[in-house]
Amino acid sequence: MARLHLFDLDGTLLHGTTAPVEISRQLGLEAETVALDRAIGAGLIGPPEYAAQVYDLWVGLTEAHVAAAFEAAPWLTRIREVWAEIRSAGEYCAVVSLSPSFFVERLLEWGAHATHGSRFPAVPFTEPVDPAGALSAAAKVTIADRLCAEFGVARADCVAYGDSSSDKELFAVVPVSVAVNADGHLAGLATHSYTGCDLWDAYELVAGLS
């Protein structure tokens, strides 16, 4: 049976940072977004409030800023090689992230079969953000189930890769998981743990499993 590999973005594929921080860095608003990341990580605000507040910060955001943020971000190495290997094995890979869809979708060009992020209007913004479109930890499970149906696999065929509290609910419902540079929220939940900057090494922990 083919497997579905589900990758988180912030802190997982991106090392030590988040997509909103990298986007805000292009606008000189990194500190403000780091503060928002800390607030949502501490449970002081939820995804809808976070989405509304970063939207307000990004009033001057352009497509050039987003492209520059994506290019300069500290990605783990060999992401494209891992996804090519997954594809060659007849398996599937997807990215499910709380970060903005307009950033996450760029990973389709790297070989992901599917990407899902919080819904934001197109850049530059001419429409308001709908806070209801912000994804949550629970939404990751819902999206995973939808992807299972799309690709003809079951939860039992899924492998999840993540780093923080937003991945806890997904880790709890799949049989195999890899904590990648993870914080304490995933302690005792992950099947495997990886610390480093090379996705291939994390993937090898589960590559031979079925």
PDB file of C-alpha atoms in Angstrom:
ATOM      1  CA  MET A   1       0.000   0.000   0.000  1.00  0.00           C
ATOM      2  CA  ALA A   2       1.304   3.459  -0.913  1.00  0.00           C
ATOM      3  CA  ARG A   3       1.956   5.899   1.909  1.00  0.00           C
ATOM      4  CA  LEU A   4       1.127   9.575   2.301  1.00  0.00           C
ATOM      5  CA  HIS A   5       3.887  11.701   3.825  1.00  0.00           C
ATOM      6  CA  LEU A   6       2.514  14.823   5.537  1.00  0.00           C
ATOM      7  CA  PHE A   7       4.978  17.637   6.176  1.00  0.00           C
ATOM      8  CA  ASP A   8       4.588  20.629   8.447  1.00  0.00           C
ATOM      9  CA  LEU A   9       6.322  23.804   7.227  1.00  0.00           C
ATOM     10  CA  ASP A  10       7.228  26.182  10.056  1.00  0.00           C
ATOM     11  CA  GLY A  11      10.071  24.816  12.168  1.00  0.00           C
ATOM     12  CA  THR A  12      10.038  21.584  10.165  1.00  0.00           C
ATOM     13  CA  LEU A  13      10.897  22.239   6.521  1.00  0.00           C
ATOM     14  CA  LEU A  14      11.993  25.723   7.605  1.00  0.00           C
ATOM     15  CA  HIS A  15      14.752  25.517  10.193  1.00  0.00           C
ATOM     16  CA  GLY A  16      14.260  27.648  13.287  1.00  0.00           C
ATOM     17  CA  THR A  17      11.770  30.060  11.770  1.00  0.00           C
ATOM     18  CA  THR A  18       8.322  30.437  10.244  1.00  0.00           C
ATOM     19  CA  ALA A  19       7.069  31.596   6.877  1.00  0.00           C
ATOM     20  CA  PRO A  20       5.391  34.702   8.366  1.00  0.00           C
ATOM     21  CA  VAL A  21       8.668  35.733  10.014  1.00  0.00           C
ATOM     22  CA  GLU A  22      10.545  35.286   6.734  1.00  0.00           C
ATOM     23  CA  ILE A  23       7.883  37.281   4.863  1.00  0.00           C
ATOM     24  CA  SER A  24       7.927  40.038   7.484  1.00  0.00           C
ATOM     25  CA  ARG A  25      11.718  40.188   7.358  1.00  0.00           C
ATOM     26  CA  GLN A  26      11.368  41.517   3.812  1.00  0.00           C
ATOM     27  CA  LEU A  27       9.270  44.401   5.190  1.00  0.00           C
ATOM     28  CA  GLY A  28      11.449  45.167   8.204  1.00  0.00           C
ATOM     29  CA  LEU A  29       8.755  43.763  10.521  1.00  0.00           C
ATOM     30  CA  GLU A  30      10.490  40.627  11.754  1.00  0.00           C
ATOM     31  CA  ALA A  31      10.332  41.543  15.461  1.00  0.00           C
ATOM     32  CA  GLU A  32       6.596  42.169  15.348  1.00  0.00           C
ATOM     33  CA  THR A  33       5.939  38.775  13.780  1.00  0.00           C
ATOM     34  CA  VAL A  34       8.272  36.928  16.141  1.00  0.00           C
ATOM     35  CA  ALA A  35       6.146  38.391  18.941  1.00  0.00           C
ATOM     36  CA  LEU A  36       2.994  37.082  17.257  1.00  0.00           C
ATOM     37  CA  ASP A  37       4.596  33.653  16.864  1.00  0.00           C
ATOM     38  CA  ARG A  38       5.348  33.614  20.583  1.00  0.00           C
ATOM     39  CA  ALA A  39       1.791  34.663  21.398  1.00  0.00           C
ATOM     40  CA  ILE A  40       0.177  31.915  19.341  1.00  0.00           C
ATOM     41  CA  GLY A  41       2.708  29.375  20.605  1.00  0.00           C
ATOM     42  CA  ALA A  42       1.763  30.281  24.173  1.00  0.00           C
ATOM     43  CA  GLY A  43      -1.936  30.032  23.417  1.00  0.00           C
ATOM     44  CA  LEU A  44      -2.509  33.754  24.010  1.00  0.00           C
ATOM     45  CA  ILE A  45      -4.083  34.143  20.575  1.00  0.00           C
ATOM     46  CA  GLY A  46      -5.578  31.644  18.151  1.00  0.00           C
ATOM     47  CA  PRO A  47      -5.062  31.172  14.406  1.00  0.00           C
ATOM     48  CA  PRO A  48      -7.860  33.605  13.418  1.00  0.00           C
ATOM     49  CA  GLU A  49      -6.367  36.412  15.521  1.00  0.00           C
ATOM     50  CA  TYR A  50      -2.898  35.609  14.239  1.00  0.00           C
ATOM     51  CA  ALA A  51      -4.068  35.747  10.616  1.00  0.00           C
ATOM     52  CA  ALA A  52      -5.790  39.083  11.143  1.00  0.00           C
ATOM     53  CA  GLN A  53      -2.755  40.622  12.802  1.00  0.00           C
ATOM     54  CA  VAL A  54      -0.168  39.493  10.243  1.00  0.00           C
ATOM     55  CA  TYR A  55      -2.523  40.640   7.477  1.00  0.00           C
ATOM     56  CA  ASP A  56      -2.472  44.123   9.006  1.00  0.00           C
ATOM     57  CA  LEU A  57       1.330  44.032   9.168  1.00  0.00           C
ATOM     58  CA  TRP A  58       1.581  43.080   5.503  1.00  0.00           C
ATOM     59  CA  VAL A  59      -0.313  46.050   4.079  1.00  0.00           C
ATOM     60  CA  GLY A  60       2.611  46.829   1.741  1.00  0.00           C
ATOM     61  CA  LEU A  61       3.369  43.233   0.771  1.00  0.00           C
ATOM     62  CA  THR A  62       4.114  42.490  -2.880  1.00  0.00           C
ATOM     63  CA  GLU A  63       4.731  39.309  -4.835  1.00  0.00           C
ATOM     64  CA  ALA A  64       8.400  40.311  -5.043  1.00  0.00           C
ATOM     65  CA  HIS A  65       8.608  40.317  -1.248  1.00  0.00           C
ATOM     66  CA  VAL A  66       7.085  36.832  -1.081  1.00  0.00           C
ATOM     67  CA  ALA A  67       9.450  35.480  -3.743  1.00  0.00           C
ATOM     68  CA  ALA A  68      12.455  36.967  -1.948  1.00  0.00           C
ATOM     69  CA  ALA A  69      11.303  35.516   1.383  1.00  0.00           C
ATOM     70  CA  PHE A  70      10.881  32.072  -0.139  1.00  0.00           C
ATOM     71  CA  GLU A  71      14.282  32.195  -1.818  1.00  0.00           C
ATOM     72  CA  ALA A  72      16.162  33.425   1.257  1.00  0.00           C
ATOM     73  CA  ALA A  73      14.435  31.226   3.847  1.00  0.00           C
ATOM     74  CA  PRO A  74      16.562  28.671   5.759  1.00  0.00           C
ATOM     75  CA  TRP A  75      15.133  25.497   4.238  1.00  0.00           C
ATOM     76  CA  LEU A  76      16.325  22.066   5.239  1.00  0.00           C
ATOM     77  CA  THR A  77      18.552  20.598   2.569  1.00  0.00           C
ATOM     78  CA  ARG A  78      17.438  17.891   0.113  1.00  0.00           C
ATOM     79  CA  ILE A  79      13.698  18.569   0.340  1.00  0.00           C
ATOM     80  CA  ARG A  80      13.273  18.176  -3.405  1.00  0.00           C
ATOM     81  CA  GLU A  81      15.359  15.000  -3.403  1.00  0.00           C
ATOM     82  CA  VAL A  82      13.192  13.456  -0.676  1.00  0.00           C
ATOM     83  CA  TRP A  83      10.002  14.301  -2.499  1.00  0.00           C
ATOM     84  CA  ALA A  84      11.396  12.940  -5.772  1.00  0.00           C
ATOM     85  CA  GLU A  85      12.264   9.699  -3.966  1.00  0.00           C
ATOM     86  CA  ILE A  86       8.756   9.501  -2.468  1.00  0.00           C
ATOM     87  CA  ARG A  87       7.247   9.988  -5.910  1.00  0.00           C
ATOM     88  CA  SER A  88       9.535   7.384  -7.473  1.00  0.00           C
ATOM     89  CA  ALA A  89       8.368   4.892  -4.839  1.00  0.00           C
ATOM     90  CA  GLY A  90       4.760   5.473  -5.909  1.00  0.00           C
ATOM     91  CA  GLU A  91       3.971   7.290  -2.676  1.00  0.00           C
ATOM     92  CA  TYR A  92       2.578  10.766  -1.978  1.00  0.00           C
ATOM     93  CA  CYS A  93       3.843  13.880  -0.226  1.00  0.00           C
ATOM     94  CA  ALA A  94       1.896  16.915   0.936  1.00  0.00           C
ATOM     95  CA  VAL A  95       2.539  20.040   2.996  1.00  0.00           C
ATOM     96  CA  VAL A  96      -0.090  21.075   5.543  1.00  0.00           C
ATOM     97  CA  SER A  97       0.736  24.312   7.324  1.00  0.00           C
ATOM     98  CA  LEU A  98      -0.887  27.079   9.322  1.00  0.00           C
ATOM     99  CA  SER A  99       1.166  29.560   7.264  1.00  0.00           C
ATOM    100  CA  PRO A 100      -0.370  31.563   4.395  1.00  0.00           C
ATOM    101  CA  SER A 101      -1.473  29.598   1.368  1.00  0.00           C
ATOM    102  CA  PHE A 102       0.293  31.996  -1.021  1.00  0.00           C
ATOM    103  CA  PHE A 103       3.642  30.927   0.486  1.00  0.00           C
ATOM    104  CA  VAL A 104       2.924  27.232   1.045  1.00  0.00           C
ATOM    105  CA  GLU A 105       1.703  26.736  -2.538  1.00  0.00           C
ATOM    106  CA  ARG A 106       5.166  27.557  -3.866  1.00  0.00           C
ATOM    107  CA  LEU A 107       6.268  24.114  -2.659  1.00  0.00           C
ATOM    108  CA  LEU A 108       4.250  22.485  -5.438  1.00  0.00           C
ATOM    109  CA  GLU A 109       7.121  23.472  -7.729  1.00  0.00           C
ATOM    110  CA  TRP A 110       9.491  21.470  -5.520  1.00  0.00           C
ATOM    111  CA  GLY A 111       7.504  18.276  -6.016  1.00  0.00           C
ATOM    112  CA  ALA A 112       4.770  18.179  -3.389  1.00  0.00           C
ATOM    113  CA  HIS A 113       1.607  16.469  -4.623  1.00  0.00           C
ATOM    114  CA  ALA A 114      -0.539  18.903  -2.625  1.00  0.00           C
ATOM    115  CA  THR A 115      -0.190  21.900  -0.314  1.00  0.00           C
ATOM    116  CA  HIS A 116      -2.627  23.386   2.164  1.00  0.00           C
ATOM    117  CA  GLY A 117      -2.164  26.610   4.117  1.00  0.00           C
ATOM    118  CA  SER A 118      -4.298  29.230   5.811  1.00  0.00           C
ATOM    119  CA  ARG A 119      -6.409  31.007   3.203  1.00  0.00           C
ATOM    120  CA  PHE A 120      -5.218  34.530   2.429  1.00  0.00           C
ATOM    121  CA  PRO A 121      -6.177  36.814  -0.444  1.00  0.00           C
ATOM    122  CA  ALA A 122      -3.773  37.135  -3.340  1.00  0.00           C
ATOM    123  CA  VAL A 123      -0.783  39.458  -2.989  1.00  0.00           C
ATOM    124  CA  PRO A 124      -0.849  42.462  -3.132  1.00  0.00           C
ATOM    125  CA  PHE A 125      -3.904  42.522  -0.911  1.00  0.00           C
ATOM    126  CA  THR A 126      -7.012  44.115  -2.368  1.00  0.00           C
ATOM    127  CA  GLU A 127      -9.446  42.073  -0.268  1.00  0.00           C
ATOM    128  CA  PRO A 128      -9.689  41.485   3.487  1.00  0.00           C
ATOM    129  CA  VAL A 129      -8.501  38.258   5.054  1.00  0.00           C
ATOM    130  CA  ASP A 130     -11.184  35.897   6.327  1.00  0.00           C
ATOM    131  CA  PRO A 131     -10.048  34.759   9.788  1.00  0.00           C
ATOM    132  CA  ALA A 132     -12.212  31.658   9.370  1.00  0.00           C
ATOM    133  CA  GLY A 133      -9.765  30.517   6.691  1.00  0.00           C
ATOM    134  CA  ALA A 134      -6.921  30.208   9.199  1.00  0.00           C
ATOM    135  CA  LEU A 135      -5.978  26.587   9.763  1.00  0.00           C
ATOM    136  CA  SER A 136      -5.662  25.038  13.211  1.00  0.00           C
ATOM    137  CA  ALA A 137      -4.080  21.891  14.625  1.00  0.00           C
ATOM    138  CA  ALA A 138      -7.435  20.130  14.293  1.00  0.00           C
ATOM    139  CA  ALA A 139      -7.721  21.265  10.684  1.00  0.00           C
ATOM    140  CA  LYS A 140      -4.519  19.387   9.881  1.00  0.00           C
ATOM    141  CA  VAL A 141      -6.298  16.135  10.723  1.00  0.00           C
ATOM    142  CA  THR A 142      -9.314  17.086   8.599  1.00  0.00           C
ATOM    143  CA  ILE A 143      -7.069  17.934   5.649  1.00  0.00           C
ATOM    144  CA  ALA A 144      -5.090  14.722   6.111  1.00  0.00           C
ATOM    145  CA  ASP A 145      -8.318  12.724   5.895  1.00  0.00           C
ATOM    146  CA  ARG A 146      -9.289  14.614   2.746  1.00  0.00           C
ATOM    147  CA  LEU A 147      -5.907  13.873   1.184  1.00  0.00           C
ATOM    148  CA  CYS A 148      -6.214  10.204   2.138  1.00  0.00           C
ATOM    149  CA  ALA A 149      -9.486  10.038   0.236  1.00  0.00           C
ATOM    150  CA  GLU A 150      -7.955  11.865  -2.724  1.00  0.00           C
ATOM    151  CA  PHE A 151      -4.943   9.545  -2.965  1.00  0.00           C
ATOM    152  CA  GLY A 152      -6.715   6.327  -2.023  1.00  0.00           C
ATOM    153  CA  VAL A 153      -4.880   5.670   1.239  1.00  0.00           C
ATOM    154  CA  ALA A 154      -5.908   5.450   4.899  1.00  0.00           C
ATOM    155  CA  ARG A 155      -4.694   7.086   8.092  1.00  0.00           C
ATOM    156  CA  ALA A 156      -2.830   3.850   8.722  1.00  0.00           C
ATOM    157  CA  ASP A 157      -0.734   4.618   5.626  1.00  0.00           C
ATOM    158  CA  CYS A 158       0.328   8.110   6.743  1.00  0.00           C
ATOM    159  CA  VAL A 159       3.649   9.434   8.003  1.00  0.00           C
ATOM    160  CA  ALA A 160       3.646  12.852   9.676  1.00  0.00           C
ATOM    161  CA  TYR A 161       6.628  15.184  10.085  1.00  0.00           C
ATOM    162  CA  GLY A 162       6.358  18.108  12.501  1.00  0.00           C
ATOM    163  CA  ASP A 163       7.958  20.108  15.276  1.00  0.00           C
ATOM    164  CA  SER A 164       5.451  21.675  17.660  1.00  0.00           C
ATOM    165  CA  SER A 165       2.040  21.809  19.308  1.00  0.00           C
ATOM    166  CA  SER A 166       0.284  22.412  15.984  1.00  0.00           C
ATOM    167  CA  ASP A 167       1.304  18.865  15.011  1.00  0.00           C
ATOM    168  CA  LYS A 168       0.136  17.074  18.163  1.00  0.00           C
ATOM    169  CA  GLU A 169      -3.336  16.163  16.902  1.00  0.00           C
ATOM    170  CA  LEU A 170      -2.002  14.807  13.618  1.00  0.00           C
ATOM    171  CA  PHE A 171       0.726  12.804  15.378  1.00  0.00           C
ATOM    172  CA  ALA A 172      -1.967  11.277  17.584  1.00  0.00           C
ATOM    173  CA  VAL A 173      -3.930   9.776  14.677  1.00  0.00           C
ATOM    174  CA  VAL A 174      -1.208   8.423  12.371  1.00  0.00           C
ATOM    175  CA  PRO A 175       0.902   5.333  13.089  1.00  0.00           C
ATOM    176  CA  VAL A 176       4.291   6.777  12.125  1.00  0.00           C
ATOM    177  CA  SER A 177       5.615  10.242  12.905  1.00  0.00           C
ATOM    178  CA  VAL A 178       8.939  12.046  12.856  1.00  0.00           C
ATOM    179  CA  ALA A 179       9.645  14.923  15.248  1.00  0.00           C
ATOM    180  CA  VAL A 180      11.950  17.256  13.315  1.00  0.00           C
ATOM    181  CA  ASN A 181      13.916  19.731  15.445  1.00  0.00           C
ATOM    182  CA  ALA A 182      10.923  19.528  17.748  1.00  0.00           C
ATOM    183  CA  ASP A 183      10.051  21.344  20.940  1.00  0.00           C
ATOM    184  CA  GLY A 184       8.736  19.712  24.102  1.00  0.00           C
ATOM    185  CA  HIS A 185       5.139  19.559  22.885  1.00  0.00           C
ATOM    186  CA  LEU A 186       5.880  16.394  20.901  1.00  0.00           C
ATOM    187  CA  ALA A 187       7.822  14.594  23.617  1.00  0.00           C
ATOM    188  CA  GLY A 188       6.634  11.009  23.836  1.00  0.00           C
ATOM    189  CA  LEU A 189       4.334  11.337  20.823  1.00  0.00           C
ATOM    190  CA  ALA A 190       6.668  10.808  17.876  1.00  0.00           C
ATOM    191  CA  THR A 191       7.738   7.423  16.558  1.00  0.00           C
ATOM    192  CA  HIS A 192      11.103   8.879  15.557  1.00  0.00           C
ATOM    193  CA  SER A 193      13.055  12.042  16.328  1.00  0.00           C
ATOM    194  CA  TYR A 194      15.517  13.942  14.164  1.00  0.00           C
ATOM    195  CA  THR A 195      17.692  16.965  14.916  1.00  0.00           C
ATOM    196  CA  GLY A 196      19.564  18.560  12.051  1.00  0.00           C
ATOM    197  CA  CYS A 197      19.239  20.388   8.759  1.00  0.00           C
ATOM    198  CA  ASP A 198      18.896  17.610   6.153  1.00  0.00           C
ATOM    199  CA  LEU A 199      15.426  16.283   5.368  1.00  0.00           C
ATOM    200  CA  TRP A 200      16.894  13.168   3.756  1.00  0.00           C
ATOM    201  CA  ASP A 201      18.260  12.057   7.110  1.00  0.00           C
ATOM    202  CA  ALA A 202      14.835  12.510   8.701  1.00  0.00           C
ATOM    203  CA  TYR A 203      13.152  10.654   5.836  1.00  0.00           C
ATOM    204  CA  GLU A 204      15.591   7.742   6.122  1.00  0.00           C
ATOM    205  CA  LEU A 205      14.191   7.006   9.584  1.00  0.00           C
ATOM    206  CA  VAL A 206      10.975   5.835   7.912  1.00  0.00           C
ATOM    207  CA  ALA A 207      12.015   5.145   4.326  1.00  0.00           C
ATOM    208  CA  GLY A 208      12.315   1.406   4.801  1.00  0.00           C
ATOM    209  CA  LEU A 209       9.103   1.039   6.800  1.00  0.00           C
ATOM    210  CA  SER A 210       5.773   0.030   5.320  1.00  0.00           C
TER     211      SER A 210
END
